[in-house]
Every structure is written in C-alpha cells, then in structure tokens.
Amino acid sequence: MDLAVIGLGYVGMPLAKEAVAAGLKVVGLDVDPRKVDALKAGQSYIDDLTDADLDHMLANGFTATLDETVLAECSTIVICVPTPLDEDHRPDLSAVEGASKTVARNMGKDTLVVLESTTWPGTTDELVRPLLESSGLTAGVDFHLAFSPERIDPGNPKYGLRNTPKVVGGYTPACRDRATAFYGRFVEQVVPVSSTREAEMAKLLENTYRHVNIALVNEMAIFCDELGVDLWEAIEAAATKPFGFHKFLPGPGVGGHCIPVDPSYLSYTVRKLGYPFRFVELAQEINERMPSYVVARVQRLLNRHKKAVNGARVVMLGVTYKPDIADERETPALPVARALLELGADLTFADPHVKEWSVDGTPVRREEDLAEAVADADVTVLLQQHAAFDLGMVEAKARLVLDTRGVLTEGERVERL
C-alpha cells in the first residue's frame, strides 16, 4: 500500500480521497467500528465526502479497517487524529500518543510517518519521535518523520486539499524532502519549511490570527450596541480599503475544530516558558463571553416587549458552527441553548443539516416547518445563516428576531448583534 491514513474524520478522509484520485493505493485505519462499517458500506458521514465520492474511492481500491497490522504494508503513514482540549483547557494528545504507539508496533524500515494533527510546537520531535523510536528504528536514519498541518475547511466550495498550499516540515532535510515529494503527488503547491517546529507553529499562527481578530470585532459589537453605532455598516465601510485591512465579522461565539482549540495549544506552549500569552487568553475570554451576551440580548429584546425568557417560546435557527454543513464541533449554539434552558425558555431549533440535537443529554425539539416556527415563537435567534433558510420569510413572519450574523435588515422587530 502507498498510504495508510490513521483517523478517518474531517481531515483523514479528504486526504484519502485526493490520494486515491492521484492513483495511490490507500487504506484507512480507525478505532471506531461504526466509521469503518459505514465506509465499507459506502456511507459518508462528513460534509466534504459524498456517497458518490466514497463509491469511487472503494472502486479504486480504498479500504477501511480496524486492523493495525496493515501499517506494516504501507510506505507512508499519516496520522490525522483529533487533538481536543481537556476539561481544564489543556492539550489532550492521548489520540496522538495512541496512534504513534500503534505505528511503532507495526511500521517497517524506510517508512514515512507524517503527523497532521494540530498541536504545540515540539510535539513531533519531543512526543511522537520517541514513541516511534521505541520500535528500535531511528528517525532520520531508519524511517522518515515529518509534520504537515491540516488546512481542511469543511464546506468550502473553492479550496480543498488539492489546491490549498501544504506546509511541510521534516525532522531532517531528507525527511522534509521525502514528505514534500509525497504530498506533491496530489497537492498543487507544497511549502517546505526548516523543521517540524516551524510547520507546527504555522498552523497555530493561522488560527490565532483569526481568533484574535474575531475577538476584536466581538468586543466592538458589545460596545457599539451601547454607543448606537452600526458596527456591521462600519465593517463594510472599512473593508473598502484595498490594503491594510481584512474583514472579520462578529458572531455568537467561535466554533469548529480549529479556532476555539488551536490558540490554547499556543498559549499552553508559552506558559511552559513561564509567562502568559496575554493576547490569546484575552481573545479566549472575549469569544467565550459571546454566548452569554447573546442570551442577555434575547432577554433585553423580550423585556422591551414585556415578556420574560421564562416560558417564552424561543426558536434557534442553525446549530452548526458554520453555514451549510452538519458539523457541530464546538458550536456556540450549545452554550446559548444551555443558558436559555436554564432561564426557563421553551426552546426549539431549526437546522436543515441536523436531524437530532440535544443539550447535555436533553433533546431539543426540531422544527420541521420554518415559517410556522418563526411565526409562533416569541423570539427567533438566528445563529447560523444556512442557505436553505428563507431569510425574507423570517423577516416577514417572525415576531421578534435577534440576528447574530448581520444578514437581516434591522428594524422594529429585528435586532442585529
């Protein structure tokens, strides 16, 4: 086999898809039998891979398995496992450790091992390499080791793995060159850097940049509301400048597999040096505050119309973390819903991409008829602007609306964040 992908999720499956399309023989390894069974049956569970895509992959030799011994047959192994935060907001690398030990038990000489999971600078060298070398093989001598950060943007119709530049850092220059040649088989542009640390830092820098700038406009949204300034209009005006400005928009919080998580990995690294990363930690504080601010605005909106949250019918539109996908990872809809339920709201949701949704184990009723739902609700909270939503109808029929995405026309019944 040319390639084994460990971790068959939002990162691993697009990688496998492009590798198969380039003619590579690919096997996918996961510890979740439900994923393996679904893939074998031709049933995709991620947004960026259709059942037709999967059928094409299977027809061209892709297989999914729970059997780790297949790694012994593979010239390249790419680790694409999750790297979440634990309950104390510290990096949880248990999946990376487990995958590295699995590789060590099975890999042979001259194998290329690449870590794609987002992590703090030094992980590949300080954590993964010793685990792999427990096999008796030496990195840079008996096998090649590299880090290449994933840059998957679920649901992005313009940029996928093939046409998004791929950053690659190796444990040695030879490791880098081997990894660069591998990715060059199916990625249009490969960007080699000096070592694994620079590649690891590049990923954290990308998402910390977004995290901090989102926090900036989120904080501005709070005080602009009190100042009577339309921040959305101000942002559009600023965006007409052809240089020196990049548009970021406020919202109900940050979600997804990167922005809420990656900056904490960088902050963790800096704290090991003995001081805080104040920019990141302040941005985290501001962005984590936004769901509470959304709920406070719902309270205020209802109060102006002589209603309490307790007993009010509240419908949330969109519970995924970004538009037009089914991905709920780190969605700000969850803390918003949790707070509304604690206040006694009669809560429902509408989302064309999510069939069932619960908050801390409590199911939330799904609205099937959007027009009827917004007409009956005391307040509608637009959290995600899915293309399937008829926003004109929402404006026309909803009694009250809090628009957290700035896509509706503000008026007597509609407030924007």
PDB file of N, CA, C and O in Angstrom, residues 50-119:
ATOM      1  N   THR A  50     -19.033  12.925  -0.484  1.00  0.00           N
ATOM      2  CA  THR A  50     -20.354  12.402  -0.806  1.00  0.00           C
ATOM      3  C   THR A  50     -20.297  10.871  -0.895  1.00  0.00           C
ATOM      4  O   THR A  50     -19.216  10.282  -0.997  1.00  0.00           O
ATOM      5  N   ASP A  51     -21.462  10.260  -0.888  1.00  0.00           N
ATOM      6  CA  ASP A  51     -21.510   8.809  -1.082  1.00  0.00           C
ATOM      7  C   ASP A  51     -20.933   8.434  -2.444  1.00  0.00           C
ATOM      8  O   ASP A  51     -20.281   7.390  -2.596  1.00  0.00           O
ATOM      9  N   ALA A  52     -21.153   9.275  -3.441  1.00  0.00           N
ATOM     10  CA  ALA A  52     -20.598   9.018  -4.776  1.00  0.00           C
ATOM     11  C   ALA A  52     -19.067   9.071  -4.743  1.00  0.00           C
ATOM     12  O   ALA A  52     -18.391   8.254  -5.392  1.00  0.00           O
ATOM     13  N   ASP A  53     -18.527  10.049  -4.008  1.00  0.00           N
ATOM     14  CA  ASP A  53     -17.063  10.117  -3.843  1.00  0.00           C
ATOM     15  C   ASP A  53     -16.539   8.835  -3.218  1.00  0.00           C
ATOM     16  O   ASP A  53     -15.522   8.279  -3.652  1.00  0.00           O
ATOM     17  N   LEU A  54     -17.229   8.393  -2.192  1.00  0.00           N
ATOM     18  CA  LEU A  54     -16.794   7.199  -1.476  1.00  0.00           C
ATOM     19  C   LEU A  54     -16.898   5.959  -2.367  1.00  0.00           C
ATOM     20  O   LEU A  54     -16.001   5.098  -2.350  1.00  0.00           O
ATOM     21  N   ASP A  55     -17.953   5.875  -3.157  1.00  0.00           N
ATOM     22  CA  ASP A  55     -18.089   4.755  -4.087  1.00  0.00           C
ATOM     23  C   ASP A  55     -16.910   4.722  -5.052  1.00  0.00           C
ATOM     24  O   ASP A  55     -16.368   3.648  -5.371  1.00  0.00           O
ATOM     25  N   HIS A  56     -16.507   5.902  -5.523  1.00  0.00           N
ATOM     26  CA  HIS A  56     -15.368   5.989  -6.442  1.00  0.00           C
ATOM     27  C   HIS A  56     -14.083   5.536  -5.741  1.00  0.00           C
ATOM     28  O   HIS A  56     -13.265   4.817  -6.339  1.00  0.00           O
ATOM     29  N   MET A  57     -13.911   5.923  -4.501  1.00  0.00           N
ATOM     30  CA  MET A  57     -12.733   5.512  -3.753  1.00  0.00           C
ATOM     31  C   MET A  57     -12.691   3.999  -3.565  1.00  0.00           C
ATOM     32  O   MET A  57     -11.655   3.355  -3.773  1.00  0.00           O
ATOM     33  N   LEU A  58     -13.819   3.432  -3.181  1.00  0.00           N
ATOM     34  CA  LEU A  58     -13.884   1.984  -2.969  1.00  0.00           C
ATOM     35  C   LEU A  58     -13.622   1.230  -4.266  1.00  0.00           C
ATOM     36  O   LEU A  58     -12.940   0.187  -4.276  1.00  0.00           O
ATOM     37  N   ALA A  59     -14.134   1.759  -5.366  1.00  0.00           N
ATOM     38  CA  ALA A  59     -13.932   1.113  -6.661  1.00  0.00           C
ATOM     39  C   ALA A  59     -12.471   1.166  -7.093  1.00  0.00           C
ATOM     40  O   ALA A  59     -12.033   0.350  -7.919  1.00  0.00           O
ATOM     41  N   ASN A  60     -11.728   2.110  -6.535  1.00  0.00           N
ATOM     42  CA  ASN A  60     -10.314   2.262  -6.894  1.00  0.00           C
ATOM     43  C   ASN A  60      -9.375   1.768  -5.794  1.00  0.00           C
ATOM     44  O   ASN A  60      -8.218   2.199  -5.715  1.00  0.00           O
ATOM     45  N   GLY A  61      -9.890   0.886  -4.954  1.00  0.00           N
ATOM     46  CA  GLY A  61      -9.018   0.160  -4.044  1.00  0.00           C
ATOM     47  C   GLY A  61      -8.962   0.645  -2.616  1.00  0.00           C
ATOM     48  O   GLY A  61      -8.272   0.043  -1.784  1.00  0.00           O
ATOM     49  N   PHE A  62      -9.676   1.721  -2.284  1.00  0.00           N
ATOM     50  CA  PHE A  62      -9.641   2.191  -0.887  1.00  0.00           C
ATOM     51  C   PHE A  62     -10.329   1.174   0.024  1.00  0.00           C
ATOM     52  O   PHE A  62     -11.394   0.641  -0.311  1.00  0.00           O
ATOM     53  N   THR A  63      -9.725   0.938   1.162  1.00  0.00           N
ATOM     54  CA  THR A  63     -10.327   0.070   2.169  1.00  0.00           C
ATOM     55  C   THR A  63     -10.236   0.741   3.527  1.00  0.00           C
ATOM     56  O   THR A  63      -9.332   1.553   3.774  1.00  0.00           O
ATOM     57  N   ALA A  64     -11.160   0.417   4.404  1.00  0.00           N
ATOM     58  CA  ALA A  64     -11.146   0.902   5.782  1.00  0.00           C
ATOM     59  C   ALA A  64     -11.079  -0.300   6.706  1.00  0.00           C
ATOM     60  O   ALA A  64     -11.712  -1.327   6.443  1.00  0.00           O
ATOM     61  N   THR A  65     -10.332  -0.164   7.787  1.00  0.00           N
ATOM     62  CA  THR A  65     -10.121  -1.319   8.646  1.00  0.00           C
ATOM     63  C   THR A  65      -9.877  -0.905  10.089  1.00  0.00           C
ATOM     64  O   THR A  65      -9.512   0.240  10.374  1.00  0.00           O
ATOM     65  N   LEU A  66     -10.081  -1.874  10.987  1.00  0.00           N
ATOM     66  CA  LEU A  66      -9.730  -1.740  12.402  1.00  0.00           C
ATOM     67  C   LEU A  66      -8.406  -2.438  12.705  1.00  0.00           C
ATOM     68  O   LEU A  66      -7.904  -2.342  13.828  1.00  0.00           O
ATOM     69  N   ASP A  67      -7.853  -3.107  11.705  1.00  0.00           N
ATOM     70  CA  ASP A  67      -6.675  -3.962  11.884  1.00  0.00           C
ATOM     71  C   ASP A  67      -5.387  -3.168  11.695  1.00  0.00           C
ATOM     72  O   ASP A  67      -5.031  -2.809  10.573  1.00  0.00           O
ATOM     73  N   GLU A  68      -4.687  -2.916  12.775  1.00  0.00           N
ATOM     74  CA  GLU A  68      -3.480  -2.096  12.717  1.00  0.00           C
ATOM     75  C   GLU A  68      -2.323  -2.761  11.977  1.00  0.00           C
ATOM     76  O   GLU A  68      -1.370  -2.086  11.567  1.00  0.00           O
ATOM     77  N   THR A  69      -2.369  -4.051  11.782  1.00  0.00           N
ATOM     78  CA  THR A  69      -1.248  -4.727  11.126  1.00  0.00           C
ATOM     79  C   THR A  69      -1.099  -4.317   9.660  1.00  0.00           C
ATOM     80  O   THR A  69      -0.047  -4.579   9.051  1.00  0.00           O
ATOM     81  N   VAL A  70      -2.120  -3.666   9.086  1.00  0.00           N
ATOM     82  CA  VAL A  70      -1.989  -3.205   7.696  1.00  0.00           C
ATOM     83  C   VAL A  70      -0.885  -2.168   7.566  1.00  0.00           C
ATOM     84  O   VAL A  70      -0.353  -1.960   6.467  1.00  0.00           O
ATOM     85  N   LEU A  71      -0.514  -1.521   8.666  1.00  0.00           N
ATOM     86  CA  LEU A  71       0.516  -0.476   8.609  1.00  0.00           C
ATOM     87  C   LEU A  71       1.857  -1.026   8.156  1.00  0.00           C
ATOM     88  O   LEU A  71       2.672  -0.302   7.573  1.00  0.00           O
ATOM     89  N   ALA A  72       2.105  -2.286   8.420  1.00  0.00           N
ATOM     90  CA  ALA A  72       3.375  -2.893   8.036  1.00  0.00           C
ATOM     91  C   ALA A  72       3.553  -2.927   6.524  1.00  0.00           C
ATOM     92  O   ALA A  72       4.680  -3.022   6.021  1.00  0.00           O
ATOM     93  N   GLU A  73       2.445  -2.833   5.785  1.00  0.00           N
ATOM     94  CA  GLU A  73       2.489  -2.927   4.329  1.00  0.00           C
ATOM     95  C   GLU A  73       2.582  -1.560   3.656  1.00  0.00           C
ATOM     96  O   GLU A  73       2.614  -1.491   2.424  1.00  0.00           O
ATOM     97  N   CYS A  74       2.616  -0.478   4.433  1.00  0.00           N
ATOM     98  CA  CYS A  74       2.460   0.874   3.870  1.00  0.00           C
ATOM     99  C   CYS A  74       3.776   1.632   3.848  1.00  0.00           C
ATOM    100  O   CYS A  74       4.508   1.663   4.841  1.00  0.00           O
ATOM    101  N   SER A  75       4.038   2.298   2.740  1.00  0.00           N
ATOM    102  CA  SER A  75       5.267   3.089   2.630  1.00  0.00           C
ATOM    103  C   SER A  75       5.138   4.440   3.316  1.00  0.00           C
ATOM    104  O   SER A  75       6.135   5.030   3.734  1.00  0.00           O
ATOM    105  N   THR A  76       3.902   4.955   3.419  1.00  0.00           N
ATOM    106  CA  THR A  76       3.655   6.233   4.091  1.00  0.00           C
ATOM    107  C   THR A  76       2.484   6.071   5.051  1.00  0.00           C
ATOM    108  O   THR A  76       1.470   5.455   4.695  1.00  0.00           O
ATOM    109  N   ILE A  77       2.632   6.640   6.253  1.00  0.00           N
ATOM    110  CA  ILE A  77       1.567   6.616   7.262  1.00  0.00           C
ATOM    111  C   ILE A  77       1.323   8.053   7.710  1.00  0.00           C
ATOM    112  O   ILE A  77       2.264   8.734   8.141  1.00  0.00           O
ATOM    113  N   VAL A  78       0.087   8.518   7.598  1.00  0.00           N
ATOM    114  CA  VAL A  78      -0.257   9.878   8.014  1.00  0.00           C
ATOM    115  C   VAL A  78      -1.249   9.807   9.172  1.00  0.00           C
ATOM    116  O   VAL A  78      -2.289   9.157   9.072  1.00  0.00           O
ATOM    117  N   ILE A  79      -0.902  10.484  10.258  1.00  0.00           N
ATOM    118  CA  ILE A  79      -1.726  10.487  11.474  1.00  0.00           C
ATOM    119  C   ILE A  79      -2.627  11.718  11.458  1.00  0.00           C
ATOM    120  O   ILE A  79      -2.147  12.853  11.450  1.00  0.00           O
ATOM    121  N   CYS A  80      -3.941  11.482  11.446  1.00  0.00           N
ATOM    122  CA  CYS A  80      -4.936  12.564  11.365  1.00  0.00           C
ATOM    123  C   CYS A  80      -5.957  12.420  12.495  1.00  0.00           C
ATOM    124  O   CYS A  80      -7.169  12.482  12.246  1.00  0.00           O
ATOM    125  N   VAL A  81      -5.500  12.232  13.702  1.00  0.00           N
ATOM    126  CA  VAL A  81      -6.408  12.002  14.825  1.00  0.00           C
ATOM    127  C   VAL A  81      -6.738  13.312  15.531  1.00  0.00           C
ATOM    128  O   VAL A  81      -6.013  14.307  15.401  1.00  0.00           O
ATOM    129  N   PRO A  82      -7.832  13.358  16.310  1.00  0.00           N
ATOM    130  CA  PRO A  82      -8.224  14.610  16.982  1.00  0.00           C
ATOM    131  C   PRO A  82      -7.235  15.027  18.067  1.00  0.00           C
ATOM    132  O   PRO A  82      -6.617  14.182  18.729  1.00  0.00           O
ATOM    133  N   THR A  83      -7.112  16.334  18.245  1.00  0.00           N
ATOM    134  CA  THR A  83      -6.316  16.892  19.341  1.00  0.00           C
ATOM    135  C   THR A  83      -7.153  17.941  20.068  1.00  0.00           C
ATOM    136  O   THR A  83      -6.958  19.148  19.891  1.00  0.00           O
ATOM    137  N   PRO A  84      -8.106  17.522  20.875  1.00  0.00           N
ATOM    138  CA  PRO A  84      -9.003  18.461  21.569  1.00  0.00           C
ATOM    139  C   PRO A  84      -8.339  19.038  22.812  1.00  0.00           C
ATOM    140  O   PRO A  84      -7.148  18.806  23.085  1.00  0.00           O
ATOM    141  N   LEU A  85      -9.118  19.781  23.576  1.00  0.00           N
ATOM    142  CA  LEU A  85      -8.688  20.265  24.891  1.00  0.00           C
ATOM    143  C   LEU A  85      -9.384  19.428  25.952  1.00  0.00           C
ATOM    144  O   LEU A  85     -10.505  18.953  25.757  1.00  0.00           O
ATOM    145  N   ASP A  86      -8.706  19.267  27.099  1.00  0.00           N
ATOM    146  CA  ASP A  86      -9.358  18.560  28.198  1.00  0.00           C
ATOM    147  C   ASP A  86     -10.240  19.531  28.982  1.00  0.00           C
ATOM    148  O   ASP A  86     -10.422  20.694  28.590  1.00  0.00           O
ATOM    149  N   GLU A  87     -10.781  19.079  30.086  1.00  0.00           N
ATOM    150  CA  GLU A  87     -11.710  19.912  30.856  1.00  0.00           C
ATOM    151  C   GLU A  87     -11.057  21.169  31.413  1.00  0.00           C
ATOM    152  O   GLU A  87     -11.728  22.153  31.717  1.00  0.00           O
ATOM    153  N   ASP A  88      -9.737  21.145  31.542  1.00  0.00           N
ATOM    154  CA  ASP A  88      -9.005  22.311  32.058  1.00  0.00           C
ATOM    155  C   ASP A  88      -8.398  23.148  30.942  1.00  0.00           C
ATOM    156  O   ASP A  88      -7.490  23.950  31.184  1.00  0.00           O
ATOM    157  N   HIS A  89      -8.858  22.939  29.701  1.00  0.00           N
ATOM    158  CA  HIS A  89      -8.370  23.678  28.532  1.00  0.00           C
ATOM    159  C   HIS A  89      -6.896  23.425  28.260  1.00  0.00           C
ATOM    160  O   HIS A  89      -6.202  24.285  27.717  1.00  0.00           O
ATOM    161  N   ARG A  90      -6.413  22.250  28.611  1.00  0.00           N
ATOM    162  CA  ARG A  90      -5.046  21.859  28.291  1.00  0.00           C
ATOM    163  C   ARG A  90      -5.067  20.906  27.103  1.00  0.00           C
ATOM    164  O   ARG A  90      -6.034  20.168  26.913  1.00  0.00           O
ATOM    165  N   PRO A  91      -3.979  20.888  26.304  1.00  0.00           N
ATOM    166  CA  PRO A  91      -3.943  19.984  25.147  1.00  0.00           C
ATOM    167  C   PRO A  91      -4.115  18.525  25.558  1.00  0.00           C
ATOM    168  O   PRO A  91      -3.491  18.059  26.510  1.00  0.00           O
ATOM    169  N   ASP A  92      -4.972  17.822  24.838  1.00  0.00           N
ATOM    170  CA  ASP A  92      -5.186  16.401  25.051  1.00  0.00           C
ATOM    171  C   ASP A  92      -4.606  15.652  23.851  1.00  0.00           C
ATOM    172  O   ASP A  92      -5.225  15.588  22.785  1.00  0.00           O
ATOM    173  N   LEU A  93      -3.420  15.109  24.023  1.00  0.00           N
ATOM    174  CA  LEU A  93      -2.719  14.427  22.936  1.00  0.00           C
ATOM    175  C   LEU A  93      -2.809  12.912  23.063  1.00  0.00           C
ATOM    176  O   LEU A  93      -1.995  12.186  22.483  1.00  0.00           O
ATOM    177  N   SER A  94      -3.785  12.432  23.804  1.00  0.00           N
ATOM    178  CA  SER A  94      -3.896  10.996  24.026  1.00  0.00           C
ATOM    179  C   SER A  94      -4.094  10.238  22.708  1.00  0.00           C
ATOM    180  O   SER A  94      -3.564   9.140  22.533  1.00  0.00           O
ATOM    181  N   ALA A  95      -4.855  10.810  21.774  1.00  0.00           N
ATOM    182  CA  ALA A  95      -5.074  10.137  20.494  1.00  0.00           C
ATOM    183  C   ALA A  95      -3.791  10.098  19.672  1.00  0.00           C
ATOM    184  O   ALA A  95      -3.510   9.103  18.986  1.00  0.00           O
ATOM    185  N   VAL A  96      -3.009  11.177  19.716  1.00  0.00           N
ATOM    186  CA  VAL A  96      -1.723  11.195  19.012  1.00  0.00           C
ATOM    187  C   VAL A  96      -0.774  10.161  19.621  1.00  0.00           C
ATOM    188  O   VAL A  96      -0.079   9.429  18.898  1.00  0.00           O
ATOM    189  N   GLU A  97      -0.744  10.102  20.940  1.00  0.00           N
ATOM    190  CA  GLU A  97       0.103   9.112  21.604  1.00  0.00           C
ATOM    191  C   GLU A  97      -0.313   7.698  21.218  1.00  0.00           C
ATOM    192  O   GLU A  97       0.533   6.844  20.903  1.00  0.00           O
ATOM    193  N   GLY A  98      -1.610   7.434  21.247  1.00  0.00           N
ATOM    194  CA  GLY A  98      -2.100   6.105  20.898  1.00  0.00           C
ATOM    195  C   GLY A  98      -1.764   5.735  19.467  1.00  0.00           C
ATOM    196  O   GLY A  98      -1.329   4.602  19.191  1.00  0.00           O
ATOM    197  N   ALA A  99      -1.961   6.684  18.540  1.00  0.00           N
ATOM    198  CA  ALA A  99      -1.654   6.418  17.139  1.00  0.00           C
ATOM    199  C   ALA A  99      -0.159   6.183  16.935  1.00  0.00           C
ATOM    200  O   ALA A  99       0.244   5.300  16.157  1.00  0.00           O
ATOM    201  N   SER A 100       0.665   6.958  17.631  1.00  0.00           N
ATOM    202  CA  SER A 100       2.125   6.806  17.492  1.00  0.00           C
ATOM    203  C   SER A 100       2.576   5.436  17.987  1.00  0.00           C
ATOM    204  O   SER A 100       3.444   4.793  17.372  1.00  0.00           O
ATOM    205  N   LYS A 101       2.010   4.977  19.085  1.00  0.00           N
ATOM    206  CA  LYS A 101       2.354   3.645  19.602  1.00  0.00           C
ATOM    207  C   LYS A 101       1.909   2.555  18.636  1.00  0.00           C
ATOM    208  O   LYS A 101       2.608   1.551  18.445  1.00  0.00           O
ATOM    209  N   THR A 102       0.746   2.765  18.014  1.00  0.00           N
ATOM    210  CA  THR A 102       0.256   1.804  17.020  1.00  0.00           C
ATOM    211  C   THR A 102       1.211   1.724  15.837  1.00  0.00           C
ATOM    212  O   THR A 102       1.534   0.637  15.339  1.00  0.00           O
ATOM    213  N   VAL A 103       1.669   2.893  15.371  1.00  0.00           N
ATOM    214  CA  VAL A 103       2.620   2.919  14.255  1.00  0.00           C
ATOM    215  C   VAL A 103       3.915   2.220  14.656  1.00  0.00           C
ATOM    216  O   VAL A 103       4.468   1.414  13.885  1.00  0.00           O
ATOM    217  N   ALA A 104       4.399   2.495  15.858  1.00  0.00           N
ATOM    218  CA  ALA A 104       5.657   1.902  16.309  1.00  0.00           C
ATOM    219  C   ALA A 104       5.591   0.379  16.338  1.00  0.00           C
ATOM    220  O   ALA A 104       6.591  -0.303  16.049  1.00  0.00           O
ATOM    221  N   ARG A 105       4.446  -0.173  16.657  1.00  0.00           N
ATOM    222  CA  ARG A 105       4.298  -1.632  16.726  1.00  0.00           C
ATOM    223  C   ARG A 105       4.307  -2.288  15.355  1.00  0.00           C
ATOM    224  O   ARG A 105       4.542  -3.499  15.254  1.00  0.00           O
ATOM    225  N   ASN A 106       4.076  -1.482  14.308  1.00  0.00           N
ATOM    226  CA  ASN A 106       3.813  -2.104  13.018  1.00  0.00           C
ATOM    227  C   ASN A 106       4.681  -1.625  11.856  1.00  0.00           C
ATOM    228  O   ASN A 106       4.756  -2.315  10.835  1.00  0.00           O
ATOM    229  N   MET A 107       5.306  -0.471  11.941  1.00  0.00           N
ATOM    230  CA  MET A 107       5.984   0.067  10.763  1.00  0.00           C
ATOM    231  C   MET A 107       7.302  -0.651  10.500  1.00  0.00           C
ATOM    232  O   MET A 107       7.948  -1.197  11.396  1.00  0.00           O
ATOM    233  N   GLY A 108       7.691  -0.608   9.229  1.00  0.00           N
ATOM    234  CA  GLY A 108       8.965  -1.166   8.838  1.00  0.00           C
ATOM    235  C   GLY A 108       9.961  -0.071   8.489  1.00  0.00           C
ATOM    236  O   GLY A 108       9.659   1.128   8.591  1.00  0.00           O
ATOM    237  N   LYS A 109      11.155  -0.483   8.062  1.00  0.00           N
ATOM    238  CA  LYS A 109      12.192   0.480   7.690  1.00  0.00           C
ATOM    239  C   LYS A 109      11.785   1.287   6.464  1.00  0.00           C
ATOM    240  O   LYS A 109      11.023   0.829   5.617  1.00  0.00           O
ATOM    241  N   ASP A 110      12.309   2.514   6.396  1.00  0.00           N
ATOM    242  CA  ASP A 110      12.123   3.444   5.285  1.00  0.00           C
ATOM    243  C   ASP A 110      10.693   3.955   5.161  1.00  0.00           C
ATOM    244  O   ASP A 110      10.310   4.533   4.144  1.00  0.00           O
ATOM    245  N   THR A 111       9.889   3.773   6.203  1.00  0.00           N
ATOM    246  CA  THR A 111       8.524   4.314   6.191  1.00  0.00           C
ATOM    247  C   THR A 111       8.559   5.824   6.410  1.00  0.00           C
ATOM    248  O   THR A 111       9.380   6.331   7.188  1.00  0.00           O
ATOM    249  N   LEU A 112       7.681   6.547   5.730  1.00  0.00           N
ATOM    250  CA  LEU A 112       7.470   7.968   6.014  1.00  0.00           C
ATOM    251  C   LEU A 112       6.283   8.088   6.951  1.00  0.00           C
ATOM    252  O   LEU A 112       5.190   7.600   6.632  1.00  0.00           O
ATOM    253  N   VAL A 113       6.487   8.719   8.111  1.00  0.00           N
ATOM    254  CA  VAL A 113       5.413   8.958   9.069  1.00  0.00           C
ATOM    255  C   VAL A 113       5.188  10.466   9.170  1.00  0.00           C
ATOM    256  O   VAL A 113       6.133  11.216   9.451  1.00  0.00           O
ATOM    257  N   VAL A 114       3.959  10.901   8.932  1.00  0.00           N
ATOM    258  CA  VAL A 114       3.624  12.327   8.986  1.00  0.00           C
ATOM    259  C   VAL A 114       2.513  12.535  10.007  1.00  0.00           C
ATOM    260  O   VAL A 114       1.499  11.829   9.986  1.00  0.00           O
ATOM    261  N   LEU A 115       2.709  13.509  10.877  1.00  0.00           N
ATOM    262  CA  LEU A 115       1.650  13.942  11.788  1.00  0.00           C
ATOM    263  C   LEU A 115       0.959  15.156  11.181  1.00  0.00           C
ATOM    264  O   LEU A 115       1.620  16.132  10.823  1.00  0.00           O
ATOM    265  N   GLU A 116      -0.376  15.108  11.054  1.00  0.00           N
ATOM    266  CA  GLU A 116      -1.145  16.262  10.568  1.00  0.00           C
ATOM    267  C   GLU A 116      -1.994  16.884  11.666  1.00  0.00           C
ATOM    268  O   GLU A 116      -2.516  17.985  11.500  1.00  0.00           O
ATOM    269  N   SER A 117      -2.153  16.210  12.778  1.00  0.00           N
ATOM    270  CA  SER A 117      -2.996  16.710  13.866  1.00  0.00           C
ATOM    271  C   SER A 117      -2.398  17.981  14.455  1.00  0.00           C
ATOM    272  O   SER A 117      -1.202  18.053  14.730  1.00  0.00           O
ATOM    273  N   THR A 118      -3.236  18.993  14.661  1.00  0.00           N
ATOM    274  CA  THR A 118      -2.777  20.262  15.207  1.00  0.00           C
ATOM    275  C   THR A 118      -2.261  20.087  16.631  1.00  0.00           C
ATOM    276  O   THR A 118      -2.882  19.417  17.459  1.00  0.00           O
ATOM    277  N   THR A 119      -1.127  20.709  16.918  1.00  0.00           N
ATOM    278  CA  THR A 119      -0.519  20.539  18.229  1.00  0.00           C
ATOM    279  C   THR A 119       0.487  21.645  18.501  1.00  0.00           C
ATOM    280  O   THR A 119       0.731  22.507  17.658  1.00  0.00           O
TER     281      THR A 119
END
